[in-house]
Structure formats: C-alpha cells, structure tokens
Amino acid sequence: MAPPRNRRPGFSRRAQYSLFLGYVIAVAGSLVGAVLLALATLDPPAFAALRATMAEVTTPISSGIAGVGRGIAAVPSSISDYIAVRQQNARLRKELDDVHALLMRARTLSYDNRRLKALLQMRERSAGSVVAARLVSSSASSTRRFAVLNAGSWQGVHPGQPVRGPEGLIGRILETGPNTARVLLLSDPESIVPVRRTRDGLPALAAGRGDGLIDIRSASIANVGFEPGDVFVTSGTGGIYSPNIPVARVLKRARDTALARTFAQPDTLDFALVQQAFMPVTPAATATRP
C-alpha cells in the first residue's frame, strides 16, 4: 500500500511549529557555518577578529559555568573535610584536657616539692627539730585559731614546742595526743610572741587578734612609729622560740600598735616542723623550784 501524501504530523499546531522551528534552526546553522567557512577561507584576518569577539562574549559565561561546576564538584570534598575537621577538633580537645590535667598535677607536685625542700633545709639548719608532720586542718572563721598536726606524743611532740613552716613561725603546741597535736596559731587572741624589728632591733610583742591578723605592740618605749613593710622576727626572749624566725610584716603605718600579717598562712600549708623549745625547762630545774 502506497504511503499517504499528507506528511503533516497530526493535527497539533504545537508539533507543527516545533518541526518548522527545527528546520529553520538547521537551515540557519548551515548558512552561518557556510558563511564562517567562506570567511575563514577568503578573509582570515576578519575571521580572527570575529573569533576574538565571540571569545570575549562567551568567556564570562564559560567562566561562570566552570565556577559553578567546580563548586558542585567541591561539595563532596568540603563535606569530607568538615567531618575530618570535627574529628580532629574533638581529638585535639581531648588532648588539651589530658594535658591540662597533667599540668595541674605537675603544679601540685612542684608546690609540694618546693615546700618539702624548704622544710628539709630548715631541718638541717636546726639542731633541735623534733618531727616534720602534716597540718591536717586549721580554723579559719572562729575567733579562736587552732590547727591540728598529725603527730603526737608517740613522735616526741609535747606542749610548748614551737611549730614553724617554710615561710616562718606558725605557733606552738598546746595539747598532744598519741598521734595528734593541737597547735595554737599566732593569730589566736591567746598567742603572744616576743619579736624584734629587723632594721633596728626594736623589741615588740606579736599578739593575735582572732581574725587572721596580728598586732605588733612596742615593748620598750611609747610613741613608736611603724612603717609598712617592717619585718619582725622572733627575739628569743621567753625561752620558747629560737631567735630570727620570721613572724610578720606590717601592713600600714601606725603608732605604738601596728596591724601585721604573718608570713606563714596555716590554711595554705601542707607540712610543718615541730622544734624543741629554745630554752627548755629541765625536770631537775622544775624539781628545785620552791
């Protein structure tokens, strides 16, 4: 059977227009190609100028399309890099926490080591040392100021013995048990220590106030001036404390009575050294008293 002469693509006008437009584009493309071929053959300089103009027009479009393509292609690598960075960040944070813990431990060990070395040197210089023990606790808010030492009569500790730390005098033994001792601190109101000023030897008394500080009172003459930074050490008077143990530093200018802070702070100390009294009373001397 012979094909029908009517080759129209159905009764749809849209299909007819699409087919017609395709023909037009094909013919136009052929004509443009032929013109360009002829121009390239007959007039190469003009064709080069036309080609450069087209390159100028299409380069920005090509660059934009290439950038979009690179951005899309970089998405997977960006995601993987982000995941890797998060993992590395978590690992670095863990390492930082571990290093911080080690640093805190090293600082604590260095602090203890420094204080123990100071106590050891002090013990080597002092012939009358009894025992080095740990300060278990100290009162910080009560008007009475005491500390507890984890050494007692079984270790040779007895009432009246002075107690000192690396920075200076802490107080004296008040009561003892088999393995513990109660220390009367310098800041207690019942504590009175004979002292002298280092710059001129002025005799004075260091009396506790019950608030963590002490009063320095002149023991010789009235109207004595105290200056900030004046340092007082034990004088050896009274027979309990050996001379030249650091006691306190004056805080502000005053007359007759000055406010001072002790060098040794019991609430920050770990260890203390118990010493023999500077001039201990012997049993024979006690027995001969009337």
JSON list of C-alpha atoms in Angstrom, two decimals, residues 20-208:
[
{"chain": "A", "resi": 20, "resn": "PHE", "atom": "CA", "xyz": [9.11, 24.09, 11.46]},
{"chain": "A", "resi": 21, "resn": "LEU", "atom": "CA", "xyz": [11.35, 25.78, 14.02]},
{"chain": "A", "resi": 22, "resn": "GLY", "atom": "CA", "xyz": [13.75, 22.87, 13.90]},
{"chain": "A", "resi": 23, "resn": "TYR", "atom": "CA", "xyz": [14.00, 23.20, 10.14]},
{"chain": "A", "resi": 24, "resn": "VAL", "atom": "CA", "xyz": [14.63, 26.92, 10.43]},
{"chain": "A", "resi": 25, "resn": "ILE", "atom": "CA", "xyz": [17.38, 26.46, 13.01]},
{"chain": "A", "resi": 26, "resn": "ALA", "atom": "CA", "xyz": [19.03, 23.74, 10.94]},
{"chain": "A", "resi": 27, "resn": "VAL", "atom": "CA", "xyz": [18.99, 25.88, 7.81]},
{"chain": "A", "resi": 28, "resn": "ALA", "atom": "CA", "xyz": [20.23, 28.94, 9.74]},
{"chain": "A", "resi": 29, "resn": "GLY", "atom": "CA", "xyz": [23.03, 26.94, 11.31]},
{"chain": "A", "resi": 30, "resn": "SER", "atom": "CA", "xyz": [24.06, 25.61, 7.92]},
{"chain": "A", "resi": 31, "resn": "LEU", "atom": "CA", "xyz": [24.08, 29.11, 6.46]},
{"chain": "A", "resi": 32, "resn": "VAL", "atom": "CA", "xyz": [26.10, 30.50, 9.37]},
{"chain": "A", "resi": 33, "resn": "GLY", "atom": "CA", "xyz": [28.55, 27.65, 9.10]},
{"chain": "A", "resi": 34, "resn": "ALA", "atom": "CA", "xyz": [28.91, 28.18, 5.39]},
{"chain": "A", "resi": 35, "resn": "VAL", "atom": "CA", "xyz": [29.46, 31.91, 5.87]},
{"chain": "A", "resi": 36, "resn": "LEU", "atom": "CA", "xyz": [32.07, 31.31, 8.56]},
{"chain": "A", "resi": 37, "resn": "LEU", "atom": "CA", "xyz": [33.82, 28.73, 6.40]},
{"chain": "A", "resi": 38, "resn": "ALA", "atom": "CA", "xyz": [33.90, 31.11, 3.48]},
{"chain": "A", "resi": 39, "resn": "LEU", "atom": "CA", "xyz": [35.10, 33.96, 5.68]},
{"chain": "A", "resi": 40, "resn": "ALA", "atom": "CA", "xyz": [37.86, 31.83, 7.15]},
{"chain": "A", "resi": 41, "resn": "THR", "atom": "CA", "xyz": [38.96, 30.79, 3.68]},
{"chain": "A", "resi": 42, "resn": "LEU", "atom": "CA", "xyz": [38.67, 34.12, 1.87]},
{"chain": "A", "resi": 43, "resn": "ASP", "atom": "CA", "xyz": [39.49, 36.63, 4.69]},
{"chain": "A", "resi": 44, "resn": "PRO", "atom": "CA", "xyz": [41.42, 35.05, 7.59]},
{"chain": "A", "resi": 45, "resn": "PRO", "atom": "CA", "xyz": [42.08, 38.40, 9.42]},
{"chain": "A", "resi": 46, "resn": "ALA", "atom": "CA", "xyz": [38.36, 39.22, 9.51]},
{"chain": "A", "resi": 47, "resn": "PHE", "atom": "CA", "xyz": [37.60, 35.70, 10.75]},
{"chain": "A", "resi": 48, "resn": "ALA", "atom": "CA", "xyz": [40.24, 36.08, 13.51]},
{"chain": "A", "resi": 49, "resn": "ALA", "atom": "CA", "xyz": [38.66, 39.35, 14.65]},
{"chain": "A", "resi": 50, "resn": "LEU", "atom": "CA", "xyz": [35.22, 37.74, 14.69]},
{"chain": "A", "resi": 51, "resn": "ARG", "atom": "CA", "xyz": [36.58, 34.79, 16.63]},
{"chain": "A", "resi": 52, "resn": "ALA", "atom": "CA", "xyz": [38.19, 37.10, 19.21]},
{"chain": "A", "resi": 53, "resn": "THR", "atom": "CA", "xyz": [34.91, 39.00, 19.60]},
{"chain": "A", "resi": 54, "resn": "MET", "atom": "CA", "xyz": [33.00, 35.79, 20.19]},
{"chain": "A", "resi": 55, "resn": "ALA", "atom": "CA", "xyz": [35.63, 34.69, 22.70]},
{"chain": "A", "resi": 56, "resn": "GLU", "atom": "CA", "xyz": [35.20, 37.97, 24.61]},
{"chain": "A", "resi": 57, "resn": "VAL", "atom": "CA", "xyz": [31.45, 37.44, 24.71]},
{"chain": "A", "resi": 58, "resn": "THR", "atom": "CA", "xyz": [31.47, 33.79, 25.70]},
{"chain": "A", "resi": 59, "resn": "THR", "atom": "CA", "xyz": [34.42, 33.82, 28.16]},
{"chain": "A", "resi": 60, "resn": "PRO", "atom": "CA", "xyz": [32.47, 35.29, 31.13]},
{"chain": "A", "resi": 61, "resn": "ILE", "atom": "CA", "xyz": [29.66, 32.83, 30.54]},
{"chain": "A", "resi": 62, "resn": "SER", "atom": "CA", "xyz": [32.11, 29.94, 30.32]},
{"chain": "A", "resi": 63, "resn": "SER", "atom": "CA", "xyz": [33.90, 31.13, 33.45]},
{"chain": "A", "resi": 64, "resn": "GLY", "atom": "CA", "xyz": [30.65, 31.32, 35.37]},
{"chain": "A", "resi": 65, "resn": "ILE", "atom": "CA", "xyz": [29.58, 27.87, 34.25]},
{"chain": "A", "resi": 66, "resn": "ALA", "atom": "CA", "xyz": [33.05, 26.49, 35.11]},
{"chain": "A", "resi": 67, "resn": "GLY", "atom": "CA", "xyz": [32.92, 28.09, 38.57]},
{"chain": "A", "resi": 68, "resn": "VAL", "atom": "CA", "xyz": [29.51, 26.57, 39.21]},
{"chain": "A", "resi": 69, "resn": "GLY", "atom": "CA", "xyz": [30.84, 23.23, 38.08]},
{"chain": "A", "resi": 70, "resn": "ARG", "atom": "CA", "xyz": [33.87, 23.46, 40.35]},
{"chain": "A", "resi": 71, "resn": "GLY", "atom": "CA", "xyz": [31.64, 24.47, 43.28]},
{"chain": "A", "resi": 72, "resn": "ILE", "atom": "CA", "xyz": [29.37, 21.50, 42.73]},
{"chain": "A", "resi": 73, "resn": "ALA", "atom": "CA", "xyz": [32.35, 19.20, 42.34]},
{"chain": "A", "resi": 74, "resn": "ALA", "atom": "CA", "xyz": [33.88, 20.56, 45.58]},
{"chain": "A", "resi": 75, "resn": "VAL", "atom": "CA", "xyz": [30.79, 19.81, 47.68]},
{"chain": "A", "resi": 76, "resn": "PRO", "atom": "CA", "xyz": [31.73, 16.19, 48.46]},
{"chain": "A", "resi": 77, "resn": "SER", "atom": "CA", "xyz": [35.30, 17.13, 49.37]},
{"chain": "A", "resi": 78, "resn": "SER", "atom": "CA", "xyz": [34.05, 20.02, 51.53]},
{"chain": "A", "resi": 79, "resn": "ILE", "atom": "CA", "xyz": [31.76, 17.67, 53.40]},
{"chain": "A", "resi": 80, "resn": "SER", "atom": "CA", "xyz": [34.56, 15.18, 53.97]},
{"chain": "A", "resi": 81, "resn": "ASP", "atom": "CA", "xyz": [36.91, 17.97, 55.08]},
{"chain": "A", "resi": 82, "resn": "TYR", "atom": "CA", "xyz": [34.28, 19.24, 57.54]},
{"chain": "A", "resi": 83, "resn": "ILE", "atom": "CA", "xyz": [33.85, 15.78, 59.02]},
{"chain": "A", "resi": 84, "resn": "ALA", "atom": "CA", "xyz": [37.63, 15.36, 59.26]},
{"chain": "A", "resi": 85, "resn": "VAL", "atom": "CA", "xyz": [38.00, 18.77, 60.93]},
{"chain": "A", "resi": 86, "resn": "ARG", "atom": "CA", "xyz": [35.32, 17.93, 63.51]},
{"chain": "A", "resi": 87, "resn": "GLN", "atom": "CA", "xyz": [37.05, 14.65, 64.33]},
{"chain": "A", "resi": 88, "resn": "GLN", "atom": "CA", "xyz": [40.43, 16.35, 64.58]},
{"chain": "A", "resi": 89, "resn": "ASN", "atom": "CA", "xyz": [38.94, 19.12, 66.73]},
{"chain": "A", "resi": 90, "resn": "ALA", "atom": "CA", "xyz": [37.45, 16.56, 69.12]},
{"chain": "A", "resi": 91, "resn": "ARG", "atom": "CA", "xyz": [40.78, 14.75, 69.30]},
{"chain": "A", "resi": 92, "resn": "LEU", "atom": "CA", "xyz": [42.67, 17.98, 69.99]},
{"chain": "A", "resi": 93, "resn": "ARG", "atom": "CA", "xyz": [40.18, 18.96, 72.70]},
{"chain": "A", "resi": 94, "resn": "LYS", "atom": "CA", "xyz": [40.67, 15.60, 74.39]},
{"chain": "A", "resi": 95, "resn": "GLU", "atom": "CA", "xyz": [44.44, 16.00, 74.20]},
{"chain": "A", "resi": 96, "resn": "LEU", "atom": "CA", "xyz": [44.12, 19.52, 75.66]},
{"chain": "A", "resi": 97, "resn": "ASP", "atom": "CA", "xyz": [42.05, 18.23, 78.58]},
{"chain": "A", "resi": 98, "resn": "ASP", "atom": "CA", "xyz": [44.59, 15.48, 79.23]},
{"chain": "A", "resi": 99, "resn": "VAL", "atom": "CA", "xyz": [47.48, 17.93, 79.08]},
{"chain": "A", "resi": 100, "resn": "HIS", "atom": "CA", "xyz": [45.62, 20.34, 81.39]},
{"chain": "A", "resi": 101, "resn": "ALA", "atom": "CA", "xyz": [45.12, 17.58, 83.95]},
{"chain": "A", "resi": 102, "resn": "LEU", "atom": "CA", "xyz": [48.81, 16.68, 83.75]},
{"chain": "A", "resi": 103, "resn": "LEU", "atom": "CA", "xyz": [49.75, 20.35, 84.13]},
{"chain": "A", "resi": 104, "resn": "MET", "atom": "CA", "xyz": [47.61, 20.70, 87.26]},
{"chain": "A", "resi": 105, "resn": "ARG", "atom": "CA", "xyz": [49.19, 17.57, 88.71]},
{"chain": "A", "resi": 106, "resn": "ALA", "atom": "CA", "xyz": [52.69, 18.83, 87.87]},
{"chain": "A", "resi": 107, "resn": "ARG", "atom": "CA", "xyz": [51.96, 22.19, 89.52]},
{"chain": "A", "resi": 108, "resn": "THR", "atom": "CA", "xyz": [50.71, 20.44, 92.66]},
{"chain": "A", "resi": 109, "resn": "LEU", "atom": "CA", "xyz": [53.79, 18.22, 92.80]},
{"chain": "A", "resi": 110, "resn": "SER", "atom": "CA", "xyz": [56.06, 21.21, 92.22]},
{"chain": "A", "resi": 111, "resn": "TYR", "atom": "CA", "xyz": [54.32, 23.12, 95.02]},
{"chain": "A", "resi": 112, "resn": "ASP", "atom": "CA", "xyz": [54.68, 20.21, 97.47]},
{"chain": "A", "resi": 113, "resn": "ASN", "atom": "CA", "xyz": [58.26, 19.59, 96.41]},
{"chain": "A", "resi": 114, "resn": "ARG", "atom": "CA", "xyz": [59.20, 23.25, 96.94]},
{"chain": "A", "resi": 115, "resn": "ARG", "atom": "CA", "xyz": [57.73, 23.28, 100.45]},
{"chain": "A", "resi": 116, "resn": "LEU", "atom": "CA", "xyz": [59.32, 19.95, 101.39]},
{"chain": "A", "resi": 117, "resn": "LYS", "atom": "CA", "xyz": [62.72, 21.18, 100.21]},
{"chain": "A", "resi": 118, "resn": "ALA", "atom": "CA", "xyz": [62.32, 24.33, 102.31]},
{"chain": "A", "resi": 119, "resn": "LEU", "atom": "CA", "xyz": [61.38, 22.21, 105.34]},
{"chain": "A", "resi": 120, "resn": "LEU", "atom": "CA", "xyz": [64.33, 19.88, 104.73]},
{"chain": "A", "resi": 121, "resn": "GLN", "atom": "CA", "xyz": [66.82, 22.75, 104.56]},
{"chain": "A", "resi": 122, "resn": "MET", "atom": "CA", "xyz": [65.32, 24.30, 107.68]},
{"chain": "A", "resi": 123, "resn": "ARG", "atom": "CA", "xyz": [65.50, 20.97, 109.49]},
{"chain": "A", "resi": 124, "resn": "GLU", "atom": "CA", "xyz": [69.15, 20.58, 108.52]},
{"chain": "A", "resi": 125, "resn": "ARG", "atom": "CA", "xyz": [69.93, 24.04, 109.90]},
{"chain": "A", "resi": 126, "resn": "SER", "atom": "CA", "xyz": [68.01, 23.44, 113.13]},
{"chain": "A", "resi": 127, "resn": "ALA", "atom": "CA", "xyz": [69.61, 21.07, 115.65]},
{"chain": "A", "resi": 128, "resn": "GLY", "atom": "CA", "xyz": [66.54, 20.99, 117.84]},
{"chain": "A", "resi": 129, "resn": "SER", "atom": "CA", "xyz": [63.94, 19.70, 115.39]},
{"chain": "A", "resi": 130, "resn": "VAL", "atom": "CA", "xyz": [61.53, 17.04, 116.63]},
{"chain": "A", "resi": 131, "resn": "VAL", "atom": "CA", "xyz": [59.43, 15.91, 113.68]},
{"chain": "A", "resi": 132, "resn": "ALA", "atom": "CA", "xyz": [58.06, 17.12, 110.35]},
{"chain": "A", "resi": 133, "resn": "ALA", "atom": "CA", "xyz": [54.33, 16.40, 110.11]},
{"chain": "A", "resi": 134, "resn": "ARG", "atom": "CA", "xyz": [51.31, 17.30, 108.04]},
{"chain": "A", "resi": 135, "resn": "LEU", "atom": "CA", "xyz": [48.90, 20.03, 109.08]},
{"chain": "A", "resi": 136, "resn": "VAL", "atom": "CA", "xyz": [45.55, 18.27, 108.88]},
{"chain": "A", "resi": 137, "resn": "SER", "atom": "CA", "xyz": [43.26, 21.26, 109.44]},
{"chain": "A", "resi": 138, "resn": "SER", "atom": "CA", "xyz": [43.12, 24.83, 110.73]},
{"chain": "A", "resi": 139, "resn": "SER", "atom": "CA", "xyz": [40.29, 27.10, 111.85]},
{"chain": "A", "resi": 140, "resn": "ALA", "atom": "CA", "xyz": [39.64, 29.99, 109.50]},
{"chain": "A", "resi": 141, "resn": "SER", "atom": "CA", "xyz": [36.41, 31.60, 110.72]},
{"chain": "A", "resi": 142, "resn": "SER", "atom": "CA", "xyz": [36.32, 31.17, 114.52]},
{"chain": "A", "resi": 143, "resn": "THR", "atom": "CA", "xyz": [37.69, 33.78, 116.92]},
{"chain": "A", "resi": 144, "resn": "ARG", "atom": "CA", "xyz": [39.93, 31.02, 118.33]},
{"chain": "A", "resi": 145, "resn": "ARG", "atom": "CA", "xyz": [42.61, 29.92, 115.90]},
{"chain": "A", "resi": 146, "resn": "PHE", "atom": "CA", "xyz": [43.94, 26.38, 116.16]},
{"chain": "A", "resi": 147, "resn": "ALA", "atom": "CA", "xyz": [45.47, 23.79, 113.82]},
{"chain": "A", "resi": 148, "resn": "VAL", "atom": "CA", "xyz": [45.72, 20.01, 114.05]},
{"chain": "A", "resi": 149, "resn": "LEU", "atom": "CA", "xyz": [49.03, 18.23, 113.43]},
{"chain": "A", "resi": 150, "resn": "ASN", "atom": "CA", "xyz": [49.17, 14.51, 112.64]},
{"chain": "A", "resi": 151, "resn": "ALA", "atom": "CA", "xyz": [51.98, 13.83, 115.09]},
{"chain": "A", "resi": 152, "resn": "GLY", "atom": "CA", "xyz": [51.74, 13.49, 118.87]},
{"chain": "A", "resi": 153, "resn": "SER", "atom": "CA", "xyz": [53.47, 12.28, 121.99]},
{"chain": "A", "resi": 154, "resn": "TRP", "atom": "CA", "xyz": [54.48, 8.99, 120.37]},
{"chain": "A", "resi": 155, "resn": "GLN", "atom": "CA", "xyz": [56.55, 11.04, 117.91]},
{"chain": "A", "resi": 156, "resn": "GLY", "atom": "CA", "xyz": [58.12, 13.20, 120.64]},
{"chain": "A", "resi": 157, "resn": "VAL", "atom": "CA", "xyz": [55.76, 16.16, 120.41]},
{"chain": "A", "resi": 158, "resn": "HIS", "atom": "CA", "xyz": [54.99, 17.93, 123.71]},
{"chain": "A", "resi": 159, "resn": "PRO", "atom": "CA", "xyz": [53.10, 21.09, 124.75]},
{"chain": "A", "resi": 160, "resn": "GLY", "atom": "CA", "xyz": [55.09, 24.32, 124.49]},
{"chain": "A", "resi": 161, "resn": "GLN", "atom": "CA", "xyz": [57.17, 23.31, 121.47]},
{"chain": "A", "resi": 162, "resn": "PRO", "atom": "CA", "xyz": [57.26, 25.86, 118.63]},
{"chain": "A", "resi": 163, "resn": "VAL", "atom": "CA", "xyz": [55.85, 24.97, 115.23]},
{"chain": "A", "resi": 164, "resn": "ARG", "atom": "CA", "xyz": [57.09, 26.62, 112.03]},
{"chain": "A", "resi": 165, "resn": "GLY", "atom": "CA", "xyz": [56.73, 26.32, 108.28]},
{"chain": "A", "resi": 166, "resn": "PRO", "atom": "CA", "xyz": [58.95, 27.19, 105.31]},
{"chain": "A", "resi": 167, "resn": "GLU", "atom": "CA", "xyz": [57.87, 30.86, 105.41]},
{"chain": "A", "resi": 168, "resn": "GLY", "atom": "CA", "xyz": [58.02, 31.43, 109.15]},
{"chain": "A", "resi": 169, "resn": "LEU", "atom": "CA", "xyz": [56.54, 30.78, 112.58]},
{"chain": "A", "resi": 170, "resn": "ILE", "atom": "CA", "xyz": [53.11, 29.11, 112.80]},
{"chain": "A", "resi": 171, "resn": "GLY", "atom": "CA", "xyz": [52.55, 28.87, 116.56]},
{"chain": "A", "resi": 172, "resn": "ARG", "atom": "CA", "xyz": [53.22, 26.46, 119.42]},
{"chain": "A", "resi": 173, "resn": "ILE", "atom": "CA", "xyz": [51.93, 23.09, 120.60]},
{"chain": "A", "resi": 174, "resn": "LEU", "atom": "CA", "xyz": [49.02, 23.48, 123.01]},
{"chain": "A", "resi": 175, "resn": "GLU", "atom": "CA", "xyz": [47.81, 19.89, 123.56]},
{"chain": "A", "resi": 176, "resn": "THR", "atom": "CA", "xyz": [49.03, 16.49, 122.44]},
{"chain": "A", "resi": 177, "resn": "GLY", "atom": "CA", "xyz": [47.57, 13.04, 121.94]},
{"chain": "A", "resi": 178, "resn": "PRO", "atom": "CA", "xyz": [49.30, 9.81, 120.94]},
{"chain": "A", "resi": 179, "resn": "ASN", "atom": "CA", "xyz": [49.34, 10.70, 117.23]},
{"chain": "A", "resi": 180, "resn": "THR", "atom": "CA", "xyz": [47.85, 14.20, 117.04]},
{"chain": "A", "resi": 181, "resn": "ALA", "atom": "CA", "xyz": [48.66, 17.60, 118.44]},
{"chain": "A", "resi": 182, "resn": "ARG", "atom": "CA", "xyz": [46.73, 20.86, 118.75]},
{"chain": "A", "resi": 183, "resn": "VAL", "atom": "CA", "xyz": [48.62, 23.97, 117.62]},
{"chain": "A", "resi": 184, "resn": "LEU", "atom": "CA", "xyz": [47.88, 27.45, 118.99]},
{"chain": "A", "resi": 185, "resn": "LEU", "atom": "CA", "xyz": [48.27, 29.73, 115.95]},
{"chain": "A", "resi": 186, "resn": "LEU", "atom": "CA", "xyz": [49.88, 33.17, 116.05]},
{"chain": "A", "resi": 187, "resn": "SER", "atom": "CA", "xyz": [46.55, 34.80, 115.15]},
{"chain": "A", "resi": 188, "resn": "ASP", "atom": "CA", "xyz": [44.77, 33.41, 118.21]},
{"chain": "A", "resi": 189, "resn": "PRO", "atom": "CA", "xyz": [43.95, 36.04, 120.87]},
{"chain": "A", "resi": 190, "resn": "GLU", "atom": "CA", "xyz": [45.81, 33.97, 123.50]},
{"chain": "A", "resi": 191, "resn": "SER", "atom": "CA", "xyz": [49.04, 33.96, 121.48]},
{"chain": "A", "resi": 192, "resn": "ILE", "atom": "CA", "xyz": [51.79, 36.43, 122.44]},
{"chain": "A", "resi": 193, "resn": "VAL", "atom": "CA", "xyz": [55.27, 36.13, 120.90]},
{"chain": "A", "resi": 194, "resn": "PRO", "atom": "CA", "xyz": [58.29, 38.32, 121.73]},
{"chain": "A", "resi": 195, "resn": "VAL", "atom": "CA", "xyz": [59.68, 39.76, 118.48]},
{"chain": "A", "resi": 196, "resn": "ARG", "atom": "CA", "xyz": [62.11, 42.38, 117.25]},
{"chain": "A", "resi": 197, "resn": "ARG", "atom": "CA", "xyz": [62.23, 44.59, 114.17]},
{"chain": "A", "resi": 198, "resn": "THR", "atom": "CA", "xyz": [64.94, 43.56, 111.73]},
{"chain": "A", "resi": 199, "resn": "ARG", "atom": "CA", "xyz": [66.05, 47.04, 110.65]},
{"chain": "A", "resi": 200, "resn": "ASP", "atom": "CA", "xyz": [66.82, 48.42, 114.12]},
{"chain": "A", "resi": 201, "resn": "GLY", "atom": "CA", "xyz": [66.22, 45.62, 116.65]},
{"chain": "A", "resi": 202, "resn": "LEU", "atom": "CA", "xyz": [63.19, 47.33, 118.23]},
{"chain": "A", "resi": 203, "resn": "PRO", "atom": "CA", "xyz": [61.65, 44.89, 120.76]},
{"chain": "A", "resi": 204, "resn": "ALA", "atom": "CA", "xyz": [57.92, 44.28, 120.46]},
{"chain": "A", "resi": 205, "resn": "LEU", "atom": "CA", "xyz": [55.17, 41.78, 121.13]},
{"chain": "A", "resi": 206, "resn": "ALA", "atom": "CA", "xyz": [53.14, 40.00, 118.42]},
{"chain": "A", "resi": 207, "resn": "ALA", "atom": "CA", "xyz": [49.61, 39.42, 119.74]},
{"chain": "A", "resi": 208, "resn": "GLY", "atom": "CA", "xyz": [46.84, 37.58, 117.90]}
]
